[in-house]
PDB file of C-alpha atoms in Angstrom:
ATOM      1  CA  MET O   1     -96.378 -46.205 -72.372  1.00 47.00           C
ATOM      2  CA  LEU O   2     -95.261 -45.463 -68.421  1.00 47.00           C
ATOM      3  CA  LYS O   3     -96.444 -46.758 -65.370  1.00 53.00           C
ATOM      4  CA  GLU O   4     -99.076 -43.881 -64.044  1.00 56.00           C
ATOM      5  CA  GLY O   5     -97.251 -41.742 -61.637  1.00 54.00           C
ATOM      6  CA  THR O   6     -93.901 -42.947 -62.406  1.00 54.00           C
ATOM      7  CA  LEU O   7     -93.080 -39.014 -64.206  1.00 55.00           C
ATOM      8  CA  ALA O   8     -95.394 -36.051 -63.435  1.00 59.00           C
ATOM      9  CA  ASP O   9     -97.888 -35.790 -66.493  1.00 62.00           C
ATOM     10  CA  THR O  10     -96.101 -33.032 -68.186  1.00 66.00           C
ATOM     11  CA  THR O  11     -92.884 -35.121 -67.769  1.00 67.00           C
ATOM     12  CA  GLN O  12     -94.015 -37.544 -69.456  1.00 69.00           C
ATOM     13  CA  GLU O  13     -95.901 -35.942 -72.172  1.00 76.00           C
ATOM     14  CA  LYS O  14     -92.645 -34.668 -73.189  1.00 73.00           C
ATOM     15  CA  SER O  15     -90.816 -37.743 -73.051  1.00 73.00           C
ATOM     16  CA  GLU O  16     -93.269 -39.612 -75.194  1.00 78.00           C
ATOM     17  CA  ALA O  17     -93.334 -36.619 -77.742  1.00 79.00           C
ATOM     18  CA  ILE O  18     -89.664 -36.659 -77.996  1.00 77.00           C
ATOM     19  CA  LEU O  19     -89.498 -40.779 -78.689  1.00 78.00           C
ATOM     20  CA  LYS O  20     -92.472 -40.314 -81.294  1.00 84.00           C
ATOM     21  CA  LYS O  21     -89.897 -37.564 -83.159  1.00 84.00           C
ATOM     22  CA  PHE O  22     -87.048 -39.937 -83.144  1.00 83.00           C
ATOM     23  CA  LYS O  23     -89.154 -43.160 -84.310  1.00 85.00           C
ATOM     24  CA  GLU O  24     -90.763 -40.567 -87.030  1.00 88.00           C
ATOM     25  CA  LYS O  25     -86.892 -40.256 -88.357  1.00 86.00           C
ATOM     26  CA  PHE O  26     -85.493 -43.310 -87.663  1.00 85.00           C
ATOM     27  CA  GLY O  27     -88.431 -45.730 -87.312  1.00 84.00           C
ATOM     28  CA  SER O  28     -88.007 -46.945 -91.310  1.00 88.00           C
ATOM     29  CA  TRP O  29     -83.770 -47.193 -90.667  1.00 85.00           C
ATOM     30  CA  ARG O  30     -82.018 -50.242 -90.057  1.00 81.00           C
ATOM     31  CA  ILE O  31     -80.596 -50.479 -86.339  1.00 77.00           C
ATOM     32  CA  LYS O  32     -77.086 -51.199 -87.801  1.00 77.00           C
ATOM     33  CA  ALA O  33     -77.345 -48.088 -89.622  1.00 82.00           C
ATOM     34  CA  ILE O  34     -77.931 -45.360 -86.473  1.00 83.00           C
ATOM     35  CA  ARG O  35     -75.211 -44.332 -85.556  1.00 84.00           C
ATOM     36  CA  GLY O  36     -74.245 -41.919 -82.641  1.00 83.00           C
ATOM     37  CA  LYS O  37     -73.339 -38.742 -84.990  1.00 86.00           C
ATOM     38  CA  ASP O  38     -76.962 -39.348 -86.290  1.00 87.00           C
ATOM     39  CA  ILE O  39     -78.352 -39.251 -83.188  1.00 83.00           C
ATOM     40  CA  LYS O  40     -76.861 -36.022 -82.235  1.00 82.00           C
ATOM     41  CA  ASP O  41     -77.534 -34.433 -85.450  1.00 84.00           C
ATOM     42  CA  PHE O  42     -81.204 -35.415 -84.470  1.00 83.00           C
ATOM     43  CA  LEU O  43     -81.002 -33.945 -81.193  1.00 79.00           C
ATOM     44  CA  ASP O  44     -79.322 -31.023 -82.060  1.00 78.00           C
ATOM     45  CA  ALA O  45     -81.769 -30.210 -84.793  1.00 80.00           C
ATOM     46  CA  TYR O  46     -84.560 -29.816 -82.502  1.00 74.00           C
ATOM     47  CA  GLU O  47     -84.241 -27.329 -79.244  1.00 73.00           C
ATOM     48  CA  PHE O  48     -84.532 -29.856 -76.644  1.00 70.00           C
ATOM     49  CA  SER O  49     -83.646 -28.743 -73.081  1.00 74.00           C
ATOM     50  CA  ARG O  50     -80.758 -30.226 -71.738  1.00 71.00           C
ATOM     51  CA  ASN O  51     -82.766 -32.449 -69.413  1.00 73.00           C
ATOM     52  CA  SER O  52     -85.198 -33.258 -72.397  1.00 75.00           C
ATOM     53  CA  LYS O  53     -81.678 -34.739 -73.774  1.00 75.00           C
ATOM     54  CA  VAL O  54     -80.534 -36.401 -71.057  1.00 75.00           C
ATOM     55  CA  ASN O  55     -83.929 -38.272 -70.503  1.00 76.00           C
ATOM     56  CA  LEU O  56     -83.933 -39.619 -74.139  1.00 77.00           C
ATOM     57  CA  ARG O  57     -80.509 -40.384 -73.865  1.00 78.00           C
ATOM     58  CA  SER O  58     -81.006 -42.446 -70.874  1.00 78.00           C
ATOM     59  CA  ASN O  59     -84.106 -44.010 -72.678  1.00 77.00           C
ATOM     60  CA  LEU O  60     -82.421 -44.705 -75.529  1.00 79.00           C
ATOM     61  CA  ASN O  61     -79.000 -46.711 -74.177  1.00 78.00           C
ATOM     62  CA  MET O  62     -81.510 -48.748 -72.723  1.00 76.00           C
ATOM     63  CA  PHE O  63     -83.014 -49.719 -75.704  1.00 76.00           C
ATOM     64  CA  PHE O  64     -79.594 -49.873 -77.438  1.00 75.00           C
ATOM     65  CA  ASP O  65     -78.258 -52.274 -74.560  1.00 73.00           C
ATOM     66  CA  TYR O  66     -81.061 -54.886 -75.694  1.00 70.00           C
ATOM     67  CA  CYS O  67     -79.972 -54.970 -79.402  1.00 68.00           C
ATOM     68  CA  TRP O  68     -76.342 -55.205 -77.909  1.00 59.00           C
ATOM     69  CA  LEU O  69     -74.772 -57.283 -75.316  1.00 55.00           C
ATOM     70  CA  ASP O  70     -71.380 -56.802 -74.238  1.00 52.00           C
ATOM     71  CA  THR O  71     -70.400 -60.354 -74.894  1.00 53.00           C
ATOM     72  CA  ASN O  72     -72.664 -61.315 -77.448  1.00 55.00           C
ATOM     73  CA  PRO O  73     -73.678 -58.546 -79.781  1.00 57.00           C
ATOM     74  CA  GLN O  74     -77.210 -59.776 -81.196  1.00 58.00           C
ATOM     75  CA  VAL O  75     -78.280 -57.018 -82.888  1.00 63.00           C
ATOM     76  CA  ILE O  76     -75.768 -54.700 -83.403  1.00 72.00           C
ATOM     77  CA  PRO O  77     -72.087 -54.798 -83.068  1.00 70.00           C
ATOM     78  CA  ALA O  78     -71.863 -52.055 -81.094  1.00 72.00           C
ATOM     79  CA  SER O  79     -74.459 -49.393 -79.337  1.00 74.00           C
ATOM     80  CA  PRO O  80     -74.068 -45.899 -81.155  1.00 77.00           C
ATOM     81  CA  MET O  81     -75.127 -44.426 -77.564  1.00 77.00           C
ATOM     82  CA  ASN O  82     -71.181 -45.073 -76.918  1.00 75.00           C
ATOM     83  CA  GLU O  83     -70.393 -42.399 -79.206  1.00 75.00           C
ATOM     84  CA  LEU O  84     -72.437 -39.683 -78.281  1.00 74.00           C
ATOM     85  CA  ARG O  85     -71.531 -37.016 -75.878  1.00 71.00           C
ATOM     86  CA  PHE O  86     -72.667 -33.702 -74.868  1.00 66.00           C
ATOM     87  CA  LYS O  87     -70.822 -30.830 -74.358  1.00 67.00           C
ATOM     88  CA  ARG O  88     -70.704 -29.916 -70.803  1.00 67.00           C
ATOM     89  CA  GLN O  89     -72.864 -26.621 -70.397  1.00 67.00           C
ATOM     90  CA  SER O  90     -71.281 -24.049 -68.609  1.00 74.00           C
ATOM     91  CA  MET O  91     -73.243 -21.951 -66.409  1.00 73.00           C
ATOM     92  CA  THR O  92     -73.288 -18.165 -65.994  1.00 78.00           C
ATOM     93  CA  GLN O  93     -72.299 -16.347 -62.558  1.00 80.00           C
ATOM     94  CA  ALA O  94     -76.119 -15.124 -62.680  1.00 79.00           C
ATOM     95  CA  GLU O  95     -77.272 -18.252 -63.153  1.00 74.00           C
ATOM     96  CA  LEU O  96     -74.993 -19.870 -60.422  1.00 75.00           C
ATOM     97  CA  ASP O  97     -76.759 -17.398 -58.009  1.00 76.00           C
ATOM     98  CA  LYS O  98     -80.037 -17.877 -59.046  1.00 74.00           C
ATOM     99  CA  ILE O  99     -79.474 -21.898 -58.001  1.00 72.00           C
ATOM    100  CA  LYS O 100     -77.770 -20.627 -54.889  1.00 71.00           C
ATOM    101  CA  ASP O 101     -80.642 -18.132 -54.254  1.00 71.00           C
ATOM    102  CA  LYS O 102     -83.342 -21.093 -54.974  1.00 71.00           C
ATOM    103  CA  CYS O 103     -82.138 -23.657 -52.175  1.00 73.00           C
ATOM    104  CA  LEU O 104     -80.976 -23.434 -48.744  1.00 74.00           C
ATOM    105  CA  PHE O 105     -77.999 -24.958 -47.570  1.00 79.00           C
ATOM    106  CA  SER O 106     -77.286 -27.385 -44.284  1.00 83.00           C
ATOM    107  CA  ASP O 107     -76.136 -23.768 -42.472  1.00 86.00           C
ATOM    108  CA  GLU O 108     -78.246 -21.837 -43.418  1.00 85.00           C
ATOM    109  CA  PHE O 109     -81.439 -24.150 -42.894  1.00 88.00           C
ATOM    110  CA  LYS O 110     -79.925 -24.543 -39.365  1.00 91.00           C
ATOM    111  CA  LYS O 111     -79.987 -20.852 -38.259  1.00 92.00           C
ATOM    112  CA  LEU O 112     -83.533 -20.854 -39.884  1.00 91.00           C
ATOM    113  CA  LYS O 113     -84.676 -23.748 -37.918  1.00 92.00           C
ATOM    114  CA  GLU O 114     -82.974 -22.727 -34.663  1.00 94.00           C
ATOM    115  CA  LEU O 115     -85.255 -18.849 -35.368  1.00 93.00           C
ATOM    116  CA  MET O 116     -88.142 -21.160 -35.743  1.00 93.00           C
ATOM    117  CA  ILE O 117     -87.814 -22.303 -32.662  1.00 94.00           C
ATOM    118  CA  THR O 118     -86.821 -19.767 -30.717  1.00 94.00           C
ATOM    119  CA  ASP O 119     -90.100 -17.771 -32.242  1.00 93.00           C
ATOM    120  CA  GLU O 120     -92.095 -20.991 -31.417  1.00 93.00           C
ATOM    121  CA  LYS O 121     -90.971 -21.368 -27.703  1.00 93.00           C
ATOM    122  CA  GLU O 122     -91.354 -17.257 -27.451  1.00 93.00           C
ATOM    123  CA  GLU O 123     -95.553 -17.589 -28.375  1.00 91.00           C
ATOM    124  CA  ARG O 124     -97.767 -17.448 -25.327  1.00 92.00           C
ATOM    125  CA  SER O 125    -101.030 -18.433 -27.271  1.00 93.00           C
ATOM    126  CA  TYR O 126    -101.081 -22.232 -27.126  1.00 92.00           C
ATOM    127  CA  LEU O 127    -102.780 -22.504 -30.584  1.00 93.00           C
ATOM    128  CA  VAL O 128    -100.279 -19.886 -32.337  1.00 93.00           C
ATOM    129  CA  ARG O 129     -97.479 -21.840 -30.769  1.00 93.00           C
ATOM    130  CA  ARG O 130     -98.826 -25.103 -32.057  1.00 93.00           C
ATOM    131  CA  ASN O 131     -99.478 -24.003 -35.411  1.00 93.00           C
ATOM    132  CA  LYS O 132     -95.732 -22.236 -35.722  1.00 93.00           C
ATOM    133  CA  HIS O 133     -94.971 -25.626 -34.636  1.00 94.00           C
ATOM    134  CA  ARG O 134     -96.453 -27.179 -37.519  1.00 93.00           C
ATOM    135  CA  TYR O 135     -94.962 -24.794 -40.068  1.00 92.00           C
ATOM    136  CA  ARG O 136     -91.463 -25.887 -38.908  1.00 93.00           C
ATOM    137  CA  LEU O 137     -92.150 -29.397 -39.064  1.00 92.00           C
ATOM    138  CA  PHE O 138     -93.788 -28.880 -42.330  1.00 91.00           C
ATOM    139  CA  VAL O 139     -90.395 -26.855 -43.670  1.00 90.00           C
ATOM    140  CA  GLU O 140     -88.262 -29.200 -42.320  1.00 91.00           C
ATOM    141  CA  PHE O 141     -89.946 -32.049 -44.044  1.00 88.00           C
ATOM    142  CA  CYS O 142     -89.471 -30.335 -47.298  1.00 87.00           C
ATOM    143  CA  TYR O 143     -85.553 -29.700 -46.836  1.00 87.00           C
ATOM    144  CA  LEU O 144     -85.055 -32.957 -45.440  1.00 85.00           C
ATOM    145  CA  ASN O 145     -87.238 -34.801 -48.297  1.00 81.00           C
ATOM    146  CA  GLY O 146     -86.215 -32.013 -50.909  1.00 81.00           C
ATOM    147  CA  THR O 147     -89.872 -31.823 -52.061  1.00 82.00           C
ATOM    148  CA  ARG O 148     -91.359 -28.181 -52.842  1.00 81.00           C
ATOM    149  CA  TYR O 149     -94.159 -26.946 -50.795  1.00 81.00           C
ATOM    150  CA  GLY O 150     -96.581 -27.884 -53.091  1.00 83.00           C
ATOM    151  CA  GLU O 151     -95.562 -31.470 -53.628  1.00 82.00           C
ATOM    152  CA  ALA O 152     -95.623 -31.577 -50.018  1.00 84.00           C
ATOM    153  CA  ALA O 153     -98.843 -30.022 -49.422  1.00 84.00           C
ATOM    154  CA  GLY O 154    -100.189 -32.406 -51.719  1.00 82.00           C
ATOM    155  CA  SER O 155     -99.309 -35.625 -49.955  1.00 82.00           C
ATOM    156  CA  THR O 156    -100.971 -37.890 -48.002  1.00 81.00           C
ATOM    157  CA  TRP O 157    -100.734 -40.969 -45.975  1.00 79.00           C
ATOM    158  CA  SER O 158    -101.501 -43.237 -48.773  1.00 78.00           C
ATOM    159  CA  HIS O 159     -98.588 -41.704 -51.126  1.00 77.00           C
ATOM    160  CA  ALA O 160     -96.146 -43.131 -48.776  1.00 77.00           C
ATOM    161  CA  ASN O 161     -95.103 -46.883 -49.022  1.00 71.00           C
ATOM    162  CA  GLN O 162     -93.580 -49.697 -46.713  1.00 62.00           C
ATOM    163  CA  GLY O 163     -90.183 -49.119 -48.056  1.00 69.00           C
ATOM    164  CA  GLY O 164     -90.014 -45.700 -46.780  1.00 70.00           C
ATOM    165  CA  PHE O 165     -90.931 -43.695 -49.978  1.00 74.00           C
ATOM    166  CA  ILE O 166     -92.843 -41.053 -50.632  1.00 76.00           C
ATOM    167  CA  LEU O 167     -94.766 -41.005 -54.049  1.00 76.00           C
ATOM    168  CA  ILE O 168     -95.807 -37.492 -55.439  1.00 75.00           C
ATOM    169  CA  HIS O 169     -98.997 -37.558 -57.348  1.00 71.00           C
ATOM    170  CA  LYS O 170    -100.180 -33.854 -57.188  1.00 71.00           C
ATOM    171  CA  LEU O 171     -98.937 -30.443 -56.472  1.00 72.00           C
ATOM    172  CA  ILE O 172    -101.340 -27.879 -54.309  1.00 72.00           C
ATOM    173  CA  GLY O 173    -101.251 -24.346 -55.379  1.00 65.00           C
ATOM    174  CA  GLU O 174    -100.110 -22.361 -57.892  1.00 51.00           C
ATOM    175  CA  ASN O 175     -97.051 -21.157 -59.647  1.00 46.00           C
ATOM    176  CA  LEU O 176     -95.442 -23.744 -57.269  1.00 40.00           C
TER     177      LEU O 176
END
Protein backbone atom coordinates (compact mmCIF):
# COMPACT_ATOMS: atom_id res chain seq x y z
CA MET A 1 0.00 0.00 0.00
CA LEU A 2 1.34 3.43 -0.89
CA LYS A 3 1.32 6.47 1.35
CA GLU A 4 -1.79 8.56 0.68
CA GLY A 5 -1.12 11.46 -1.66
CA THR A 6 2.01 9.84 -3.16
CA LEU A 7 0.19 9.07 -6.41
CA ALA A 8 -3.07 10.19 -7.92
CA ASP A 9 -5.87 7.85 -6.83
CA THR A 10 -6.41 6.46 -10.33
CA THR A 11 -2.68 5.79 -10.80
CA GLN A 12 -2.52 4.02 -7.45
CA GLU A 13 -5.61 1.93 -8.24
CA LYS A 14 -4.16 0.92 -11.63
CA SER A 15 -0.79 0.02 -10.07
CA GLU A 16 -2.44 -2.07 -7.36
CA ALA A 17 -4.66 -3.84 -9.92
CA ILE A 18 -1.67 -4.68 -12.13
CA LEU A 19 0.36 -5.90 -9.15
CA LYS A 20 -2.62 -8.04 -8.07
CA LYS A 21 -2.71 -9.66 -11.54
CA PHE A 22 1.04 -10.20 -11.33
CA LYS A 23 0.63 -11.85 -7.92
CA GLU A 24 -2.18 -14.07 -9.26
CA LYS A 25 0.06 -15.19 -12.13
CA PHE A 26 3.35 -15.63 -10.26
CA GLY A 27 2.26 -15.93 -6.63
CA SER A 28 2.63 -19.71 -6.55
CA TRP A 29 5.91 -19.72 -8.50
CA ARG A 30 9.31 -20.01 -6.86
CA ILE A 31 11.13 -16.70 -7.28
CA LYS A 32 14.09 -18.50 -8.86
CA ALA A 33 11.78 -19.83 -11.60
CA ILE A 34 10.64 -16.41 -12.83
CA ARG A 35 12.47 -15.31 -15.97
CA GLY A 36 12.40 -12.06 -17.91
CA LYS A 37 10.57 -13.82 -20.76
CA ASP A 38 7.80 -14.86 -18.34
CA ILE A 39 7.36 -11.27 -17.19
CA LYS A 40 7.37 -10.00 -20.78
CA ASP A 41 4.75 -12.61 -21.78
CA PHE A 42 2.64 -11.49 -18.79
CA LEU A 43 2.87 -7.85 -19.85
CA ASP A 44 2.07 -8.69 -23.47
CA ALA A 45 -0.94 -10.84 -22.48
CA TYR A 46 -2.68 -7.81 -21.01
CA GLU A 47 -3.09 -4.59 -22.90
CA PHE A 48 -1.40 -2.32 -20.40
CA SER A 49 -0.49 1.17 -21.48
CA ARG A 50 3.19 1.87 -21.93
CA ASN A 51 3.19 3.99 -18.74
CA SER A 52 1.57 1.15 -16.78
CA LYS A 53 4.26 -1.22 -18.03
CA VAL A 54 6.99 1.21 -17.05
CA ASN A 55 5.45 1.66 -13.56
CA LEU A 56 5.16 -2.09 -13.08
CA ARG A 57 8.72 -2.55 -14.28
CA SER A 58 9.91 0.00 -11.71
CA ASN A 59 8.03 -1.80 -8.90
CA LEU A 60 9.34 -5.19 -9.99
CA ASN A 61 12.90 -3.86 -10.27
CA MET A 62 12.68 -2.81 -6.64
CA PHE A 63 11.25 -6.20 -5.60
CA PHE A 64 13.87 -8.25 -7.44
CA ASP A 65 16.67 -5.95 -6.24
CA TYR A 66 15.79 -7.01 -2.70
CA CYS A 67 15.95 -10.66 -3.75
CA TRP A 68 19.27 -10.24 -5.49
CA LEU A 69 22.23 -8.19 -4.37
CA ASP A 70 25.07 -7.71 -6.86
CA THR A 71 27.87 -8.89 -4.60
CA ASN A 72 25.91 -11.41 -2.56
CA PRO A 73 23.10 -13.34 -4.33
CA GLN A 74 20.67 -14.12 -1.54
CA VAL A 75 17.55 -15.66 -3.07
CA ILE A 76 18.09 -15.59 -6.84
CA PRO A 77 21.30 -15.70 -8.88
CA ALA A 78 20.31 -12.71 -11.07
CA SER A 79 17.38 -10.35 -11.45
CA PRO A 80 15.05 -11.42 -14.28
CA MET A 81 14.40 -7.74 -14.87
CA ASN A 82 17.87 -7.51 -16.45
CA GLU A 83 16.58 -9.68 -19.31
CA LEU A 84 13.44 -7.62 -19.88
CA ARG A 85 13.48 -5.20 -22.81
CA PHE A 86 10.65 -3.04 -24.12
CA LYS A 87 10.44 -2.16 -27.77
CA ARG A 88 11.04 1.51 -28.33
CA GLN A 89 7.68 2.93 -29.22
CA SER A 90 7.82 4.97 -32.39
CA MET A 91 5.39 7.83 -32.70
CA THR A 92 3.58 8.93 -35.80
CA GLN A 93 3.91 12.51 -36.98
CA ALA A 94 0.30 13.14 -35.92
CA GLU A 95 1.13 12.00 -32.34
CA LEU A 96 4.22 14.23 -32.27
CA ASP A 97 2.17 17.18 -33.52
CA LYS A 98 -0.46 16.52 -30.85
CA ILE A 99 2.22 16.64 -28.14
CA LYS A 100 3.67 19.82 -29.61
CA ASP A 101 0.20 21.43 -29.60
CA LYS A 102 -0.35 20.50 -25.94
CA CYS A 103 2.60 22.37 -24.50
CA LEU A 104 4.37 25.70 -24.73
CA PHE A 105 8.03 25.91 -25.57
CA SER A 106 10.16 28.57 -23.89
CA ASP A 107 10.16 30.95 -26.88
CA GLU A 108 6.38 30.64 -27.20
CA PHE A 109 5.93 31.23 -23.48
CA LYS A 110 8.14 34.36 -23.62
CA LYS A 111 5.93 35.78 -26.39
CA LEU A 112 2.76 34.94 -24.45
CA LYS A 113 4.15 36.51 -21.28
CA GLU A 114 5.16 39.69 -23.14
CA LEU A 115 1.68 39.96 -24.66
CA MET A 116 0.06 39.45 -21.26
CA ILE A 117 2.29 42.11 -19.68
CA THR A 118 1.53 44.57 -22.49
CA ASP A 119 -2.20 43.86 -22.21
CA GLU A 120 -2.00 44.28 -18.45
CA LYS A 121 -0.17 47.66 -18.68
CA GLU A 122 -2.58 49.05 -21.28
CA GLU A 123 -5.61 48.41 -19.08
CA ARG A 124 -7.02 51.57 -17.48
CA SER A 125 -9.18 50.02 -14.80
CA TYR A 126 -7.21 49.13 -11.68
CA LEU A 127 -9.42 46.09 -10.87
CA VAL A 128 -9.18 44.65 -14.38
CA ARG A 129 -5.42 45.32 -14.47
CA ARG A 130 -5.02 43.55 -11.10
CA ASN A 131 -7.00 40.53 -12.34
CA LYS A 132 -4.95 40.36 -15.54
CA HIS A 133 -1.81 40.48 -13.39
CA ARG A 134 -3.11 37.59 -11.28
CA TYR A 135 -4.00 35.55 -14.39
CA ARG A 136 -0.52 36.14 -15.80
CA LEU A 137 1.11 35.03 -12.54
CA PHE A 138 -1.11 31.94 -12.47
CA VAL A 139 -0.17 30.99 -16.05
CA GLU A 140 3.50 31.64 -15.24
CA PHE A 141 3.25 29.47 -12.11
CA CYS A 142 1.74 26.61 -14.12
CA TYR A 143 4.38 26.87 -16.83
CA LEU A 144 7.35 27.07 -14.47
CA ASN A 145 6.15 24.24 -12.21
CA GLY A 146 4.78 21.96 -14.90
CA THR A 147 1.33 21.78 -13.36
CA ARG A 148 -1.98 21.65 -15.13
CA TYR A 149 -4.43 24.47 -14.46
CA GLY A 150 -6.69 22.27 -12.33
CA GLU A 151 -3.76 21.06 -10.23
CA ALA A 152 -2.57 24.61 -9.60
CA ALA A 153 -6.10 25.83 -8.83
CA GLY A 154 -6.54 23.02 -6.30
CA SER A 155 -3.29 23.83 -4.48
CA THR A 156 -3.23 25.68 -1.18
CA TRP A 157 -0.41 27.06 0.96
CA SER A 158 -0.61 23.94 3.14
CA HIS A 159 0.43 21.85 0.11
CA ALA A 160 3.82 23.60 -0.05
CA ASN A 161 6.39 21.93 2.18
CA GLN A 162 9.61 23.23 3.68
CA GLY A 163 11.79 21.62 1.00
CA GLY A 164 10.35 23.77 -1.77
CA PHE A 165 8.00 21.11 -3.15
CA ILE A 166 4.30 21.47 -3.85
CA LEU A 167 2.23 18.36 -3.26
CA ILE A 168 -0.70 18.01 -5.65
CA HIS A 169 -3.70 16.63 -3.74
CA LYS A 170 -6.71 17.47 -5.89
CA LEU A 171 -7.91 18.98 -9.13
CA ILE A 172 -10.39 21.80 -9.54
CA GLY A 173 -12.79 21.68 -12.47
CA GLU A 174 -13.84 19.03 -14.93
CA ASN A 175 -12.14 17.73 -18.07
CA LEU A 176 -8.76 19.12 -17.08
